[in-house]
PDB file of C-alpha atoms in Angstrom:
ATOM      1  CA  UNK A   1     121.756 120.789 107.847  1.00  0.00           C
ATOM      2  CA  UNK A   2     121.177 123.278 110.583  1.00  0.00           C
ATOM      3  CA  UNK A   3     121.801 122.712 114.274  1.00  0.00           C
ATOM      4  CA  UNK A   4     118.074 123.084 114.907  1.00  0.00           C
ATOM      5  CA  UNK A   5     117.201 120.340 112.401  1.00  0.00           C
ATOM      6  CA  UNK A   6     119.891 118.041 113.783  1.00  0.00           C
ATOM      7  CA  UNK A   7     118.593 118.595 117.322  1.00  0.00           C
ATOM      8  CA  UNK A   8     115.035 117.796 116.186  1.00  0.00           C
ATOM      9  CA  UNK A   9     116.117 114.617 114.384  1.00  0.00           C
ATOM     10  CA  UNK A  10     118.283 113.345 117.235  1.00  0.00           C
ATOM     11  CA  UNK A  11     115.319 113.717 119.635  1.00  0.00           C
ATOM     12  CA  UNK A  12     112.870 112.134 117.192  1.00  0.00           C
ATOM     13  CA  UNK A  13     110.275 109.680 118.480  1.00  0.00           C
ATOM     14  CA  UNK A  14     111.069 107.613 115.397  1.00  0.00           C
ATOM     15  CA  UNK A  15     114.737 107.360 116.274  1.00  0.00           C
ATOM     16  CA  UNK A  16     117.558 109.307 114.705  1.00  0.00           C
ATOM     17  CA  UNK A  17     118.305 106.848 111.882  1.00  0.00           C
ATOM     18  CA  UNK A  18     114.645 106.391 110.873  1.00  0.00           C
ATOM     19  CA  UNK A  19     114.013 110.126 110.897  1.00  0.00           C
ATOM     20  CA  UNK A  20     117.200 110.766 108.912  1.00  0.00           C
ATOM     21  CA  UNK A  21     116.387 108.064 106.346  1.00  0.00           C
ATOM     22  CA  UNK A  22     112.812 109.236 105.773  1.00  0.00           C
ATOM     23  CA  UNK A  23     113.223 112.992 105.885  1.00  0.00           C
ATOM     24  CA  UNK A  24     116.807 113.585 104.782  1.00  0.00           C
ATOM     25  CA  UNK A  25     118.265 110.690 102.769  1.00  0.00           C
ATOM     26  CA  UNK A  26     115.260 109.634 100.683  1.00  0.00           C
ATOM     27  CA  UNK A  27     114.518 113.174  99.478  1.00  0.00           C
ATOM     28  CA  UNK A  28     118.243 113.673  98.744  1.00  0.00           C
ATOM     29  CA  UNK A  29     118.350 110.484  96.657  1.00  0.00           C
ATOM     30  CA  UNK A  30     114.985 110.867  94.933  1.00  0.00           C
ATOM     31  CA  UNK A  31     115.142 114.622  94.340  1.00  0.00           C
ATOM     32  CA  UNK A  32     112.213 116.061  92.398  1.00  0.00           C
ATOM     33  CA  UNK A  33     110.691 112.591  92.047  1.00  0.00           C
ATOM     34  CA  UNK A  34     110.358 112.057  95.822  1.00  0.00           C
ATOM     35  CA  UNK A  35     106.574 112.357  96.024  1.00  0.00           C
ATOM     36  CA  UNK A  36     105.836 110.124  93.031  1.00  0.00           C
ATOM     37  CA  UNK A  37     108.271 107.404  94.012  1.00  0.00           C
ATOM     38  CA  UNK A  38     107.196 107.417  97.670  1.00  0.00           C
ATOM     39  CA  UNK A  39     103.577 106.970  96.554  1.00  0.00           C
ATOM     40  CA  UNK A  40     104.463 103.772  94.680  1.00  0.00           C
ATOM     41  CA  UNK A  41     106.679 102.587  97.529  1.00  0.00           C
ATOM     42  CA  UNK A  42     103.642 103.028  99.797  1.00  0.00           C
ATOM     43  CA  UNK A  43     101.571 100.844  97.464  1.00  0.00           C
ATOM     44  CA  UNK A  44     104.326  98.214  97.452  1.00  0.00           C
ATOM     45  CA  UNK A  45     104.519  98.317 101.242  1.00  0.00           C
ATOM     46  CA  UNK A  46     100.758  97.701 101.476  1.00  0.00           C
ATOM     47  CA  UNK A  47     101.233  94.588  99.325  1.00  0.00           C
ATOM     48  CA  UNK A  48     103.536  93.259 102.054  1.00  0.00           C
ATOM     49  CA  UNK A  49     100.958  93.904 104.801  1.00  0.00           C
ATOM     50  CA  UNK A  50      97.460  93.571 103.330  1.00  0.00           C
ATOM     51  CA  UNK A  51      94.709  93.996 105.911  1.00  0.00           C
ATOM     52  CA  UNK A  52      91.012  93.268 105.666  1.00  0.00           C
ATOM     53  CA  UNK A  53      89.300  96.171 107.427  1.00  0.00           C
ATOM     54  CA  UNK A  54      89.598  99.906 108.071  1.00  0.00           C
ATOM     55  CA  UNK A  55      90.144  99.159 111.771  1.00  0.00           C
ATOM     56  CA  UNK A  56      93.111  96.940 110.879  1.00  0.00           C
ATOM     57  CA  UNK A  57      94.420  99.635 108.531  1.00  0.00           C
ATOM     58  CA  UNK A  58      94.268 102.130 111.404  1.00  0.00           C
ATOM     59  CA  UNK A  59      96.162  99.745 113.699  1.00  0.00           C
ATOM     60  CA  UNK A  60      98.785  98.860 111.072  1.00  0.00           C
ATOM     61  CA  UNK A  61      99.371 102.515 110.242  1.00  0.00           C
ATOM     62  CA  UNK A  62     100.185 103.147 113.892  1.00  0.00           C
ATOM     63  CA  UNK A  63     102.371 100.017 114.121  1.00  0.00           C
ATOM     64  CA  UNK A  64     104.378 101.159 111.087  1.00  0.00           C
ATOM     65  CA  UNK A  65     105.046 104.479 112.776  1.00  0.00           C
ATOM     66  CA  UNK A  66     103.128 106.582 110.261  1.00  0.00           C
ATOM     67  CA  UNK A  67     100.965 108.189 112.959  1.00  0.00           C
ATOM     68  CA  UNK A  68      97.393 107.975 114.176  1.00  0.00           C
ATOM     69  CA  UNK A  69      94.970 107.345 111.320  1.00  0.00           C
ATOM     70  CA  UNK A  70      91.292 108.192 111.580  1.00  0.00           C
ATOM     71  CA  UNK A  71      88.544 107.790 108.989  1.00  0.00           C
ATOM     72  CA  UNK A  72      86.701 111.117 109.056  1.00  0.00           C
ATOM     73  CA  UNK A  73      84.434 110.817 106.019  1.00  0.00           C
ATOM     74  CA  UNK A  74      83.281 107.750 104.164  1.00  0.00           C
ATOM     75  CA  UNK A  75      81.078 106.962 101.182  1.00  0.00           C
ATOM     76  CA  UNK A  76      80.937 104.210  98.582  1.00  0.00           C
ATOM     77  CA  UNK A  77      83.388 106.090  96.360  1.00  0.00           C
ATOM     78  CA  UNK A  78      85.417 108.318  98.653  1.00  0.00           C
ATOM     79  CA  UNK A  79      87.270 108.121 101.951  1.00  0.00           C
ATOM     80  CA  UNK A  80      88.877 110.976 103.837  1.00  0.00           C
ATOM     81  CA  UNK A  81      91.424 110.156 106.509  1.00  0.00           C
ATOM     82  CA  UNK A  82      93.150 112.280 109.106  1.00  0.00           C
ATOM     83  CA  UNK A  83      96.729 111.352 109.954  1.00  0.00           C
ATOM     84  CA  UNK A  84      97.899 112.964 113.166  1.00  0.00           C
ATOM     85  CA  UNK A  85      99.644 112.305 116.444  1.00  0.00           C
ATOM     86  CA  UNK A  86     103.091 113.016 117.866  1.00  0.00           C
ATOM     87  CA  UNK A  87     105.000 111.559 114.901  1.00  0.00           C
ATOM     88  CA  UNK A  88     103.107 113.653 112.349  1.00  0.00           C
ATOM     89  CA  UNK A  89     103.413 116.795 114.486  1.00  0.00           C
ATOM     90  CA  UNK A  90     107.126 116.180 114.878  1.00  0.00           C
ATOM     91  CA  UNK A  91     107.686 115.692 111.138  1.00  0.00           C
ATOM     92  CA  UNK A  92     105.744 118.850 110.318  1.00  0.00           C
ATOM     93  CA  UNK A  93     107.604 120.840 112.949  1.00  0.00           C
ATOM     94  CA  UNK A  94     110.957 119.839 111.459  1.00  0.00           C
ATOM     95  CA  UNK A  95     110.132 120.931 107.902  1.00  0.00           C
ATOM     96  CA  UNK A  96     106.466 121.485 107.037  1.00  0.00           C
ATOM     97  CA  UNK A  97     107.198 122.795 103.538  1.00  0.00           C
ATOM     98  CA  UNK A  98     109.186 119.745 102.393  1.00  0.00           C
ATOM     99  CA  UNK A  99     107.694 116.905 104.435  1.00  0.00           C
ATOM    100  CA  UNK A 100     106.085 114.334 102.169  1.00  0.00           C
ATOM    101  CA  UNK A 101     103.160 112.124 103.124  1.00  0.00           C
ATOM    102  CA  UNK A 102     102.735 110.491  99.723  1.00  0.00           C
ATOM    103  CA  UNK A 103     104.125 107.207 101.071  1.00  0.00           C
ATOM    104  CA  UNK A 104     101.169 107.098 103.465  1.00  0.00           C
ATOM    105  CA  UNK A 105      98.754 108.070 100.678  1.00  0.00           C
ATOM    106  CA  UNK A 106      99.994 105.254  98.442  1.00  0.00           C
ATOM    107  CA  UNK A 107      99.821 102.828 101.343  1.00  0.00           C
ATOM    108  CA  UNK A 108      96.206 103.774 102.109  1.00  0.00           C
ATOM    109  CA  UNK A 109      95.224 103.618  98.422  1.00  0.00           C
ATOM    110  CA  UNK A 110      96.532 100.077  98.017  1.00  0.00           C
ATOM    111  CA  UNK A 111      94.995  98.840 101.271  1.00  0.00           C
ATOM    112  CA  UNK A 112      91.600 100.205 100.194  1.00  0.00           C
ATOM    113  CA  UNK A 113      92.043  98.653  96.759  1.00  0.00           C
ATOM    114  CA  UNK A 114      92.516  95.248  98.406  1.00  0.00           C
ATOM    115  CA  UNK A 115      89.491  95.757 100.630  1.00  0.00           C
ATOM    116  CA  UNK A 116      87.160  97.151  97.963  1.00  0.00           C
ATOM    117  CA  UNK A 117      88.358  95.151  94.959  1.00  0.00           C
ATOM    118  CA  UNK A 118      88.370  98.273  92.792  1.00  0.00           C
ATOM    119  CA  UNK A 119      91.089 100.596  91.551  1.00  0.00           C
ATOM    120  CA  UNK A 120      91.753 103.201  94.241  1.00  0.00           C
ATOM    121  CA  UNK A 121      93.974 106.258  94.262  1.00  0.00           C
ATOM    122  CA  UNK A 122      94.750 108.616  97.135  1.00  0.00           C
ATOM    123  CA  UNK A 123      96.364 112.003  97.534  1.00  0.00           C
ATOM    124  CA  UNK A 124      97.379 114.335 100.285  1.00  0.00           C
ATOM    125  CA  UNK A 125      94.457 116.742 100.460  1.00  0.00           C
ATOM    126  CA  UNK A 126      95.812 119.188 103.015  1.00  0.00           C
ATOM    127  CA  UNK A 127      98.615 119.601 105.504  1.00  0.00           C
ATOM    128  CA  UNK A 128      97.830 121.539 108.626  1.00  0.00           C
ATOM    129  CA  UNK A 129      99.905 122.347 111.679  1.00  0.00           C
ATOM    130  CA  UNK A 130      99.431 118.973 113.388  1.00  0.00           C
ATOM    131  CA  UNK A 131      97.587 116.810 110.881  1.00  0.00           C
ATOM    132  CA  UNK A 132      97.457 115.631 107.299  1.00  0.00           C
ATOM    133  CA  UNK A 133      94.253 114.901 105.384  1.00  0.00           C
ATOM    134  CA  UNK A 134      94.395 112.118 102.820  1.00  0.00           C
ATOM    135  CA  UNK A 135      91.611 111.770 100.282  1.00  0.00           C
ATOM    136  CA  UNK A 136      91.063 108.397  98.587  1.00  0.00           C
ATOM    137  CA  UNK A 137      88.720 107.671  95.719  1.00  0.00           C
ATOM    138  CA  UNK A 138      87.831 104.347  94.192  1.00  0.00           C
ATOM    139  CA  UNK A 139      86.250 103.586  90.853  1.00  0.00           C
ATOM    140  CA  UNK A 140      83.675 100.776  91.116  1.00  0.00           C
ATOM    141  CA  UNK A 141      83.707 100.519  87.323  1.00  0.00           C
ATOM    142  CA  UNK A 142      87.367  99.492  87.370  1.00  0.00           C
ATOM    143  CA  UNK A 143      87.894  96.255  89.230  1.00  0.00           C
ATOM    144  CA  UNK A 144      91.391  95.467  90.432  1.00  0.00           C
ATOM    145  CA  UNK A 145      93.128  93.374  87.811  1.00  0.00           C
ATOM    146  CA  UNK A 146      93.645  89.924  89.341  1.00  0.00           C
ATOM    147  CA  UNK A 147      96.269  89.147  86.674  1.00  0.00           C
ATOM    148  CA  UNK A 148      98.419  92.039  87.906  1.00  0.00           C
ATOM    149  CA  UNK A 149      97.753  91.531  91.600  1.00  0.00           C
ATOM    150  CA  UNK A 150      98.713  88.559  93.691  1.00  0.00           C
ATOM    151  CA  UNK A 151      95.903  86.773  95.448  1.00  0.00           C
ATOM    152  CA  UNK A 152      95.666  88.657  98.688  1.00  0.00           C
ATOM    153  CA  UNK A 153      96.040  86.692 101.860  1.00  0.00           C
ATOM    154  CA  UNK A 154      95.189  89.130 104.607  1.00  0.00           C
ATOM    155  CA  UNK A 155      97.423  89.172 107.641  1.00  0.00           C
ATOM    156  CA  UNK A 156      96.127  89.009 111.188  1.00  0.00           C
ATOM    157  CA  UNK A 157      97.375  91.900 113.279  1.00  0.00           C
ATOM    158  CA  UNK A 158      98.360  91.581 116.897  1.00  0.00           C
ATOM    159  CA  UNK A 159      97.683  94.383 119.318  1.00  0.00           C
ATOM    160  CA  UNK A 160     100.610  95.453 121.448  1.00  0.00           C
ATOM    161  CA  UNK A 161      99.855  94.841 125.098  1.00  0.00           C
ATOM    162  CA  UNK A 162      98.740  98.090 126.663  1.00  0.00           C
ATOM    163  CA  UNK A 163     100.473  99.388 129.754  1.00  0.00           C
ATOM    164  CA  UNK A 164      97.335  98.829 131.803  1.00  0.00           C
ATOM    165  CA  UNK A 165      97.130  95.128 130.892  1.00  0.00           C
ATOM    166  CA  UNK A 166     100.799  94.236 131.148  1.00  0.00           C
ATOM    167  CA  UNK A 167     102.142  92.656 134.313  1.00  0.00           C
ATOM    168  CA  UNK A 168     104.275  94.758 136.565  1.00  0.00           C
TER     169      UNK A 168
END
């Protein structure tokens, strides 16, 4: 590790341990399989926090510290999301070439699968300087297999009180 990378991680908005776990330890443990395994971990994580709407998905993504999610293109079969914000910018600044966002792609794919009731896959479409595009596609011909999926009981998200509404 270089001094520059250490300095970036220690100042991370995510906290030093979270940044180290996500961007140093997991890739060291998973090696060449990092992207594939993180995708499936993202799907598993979505099973822990199933939400009912795109708006709830956007809120949950922020609450989990993945960044600011925005739906930029939508059709019956395809969804394109933009993931951005300070956390994404920071991760890309530390190591753009080796920073993986497949965890987020898997998470989005599973959340959409719950919402749409059809098999859905997602992939990182592009990584730019301060944002990541994630493309998701569902197949209306392939319904989610209820025998392989638990009955989804959607959670109800709570908004964090904003600074303007909190008492001083």
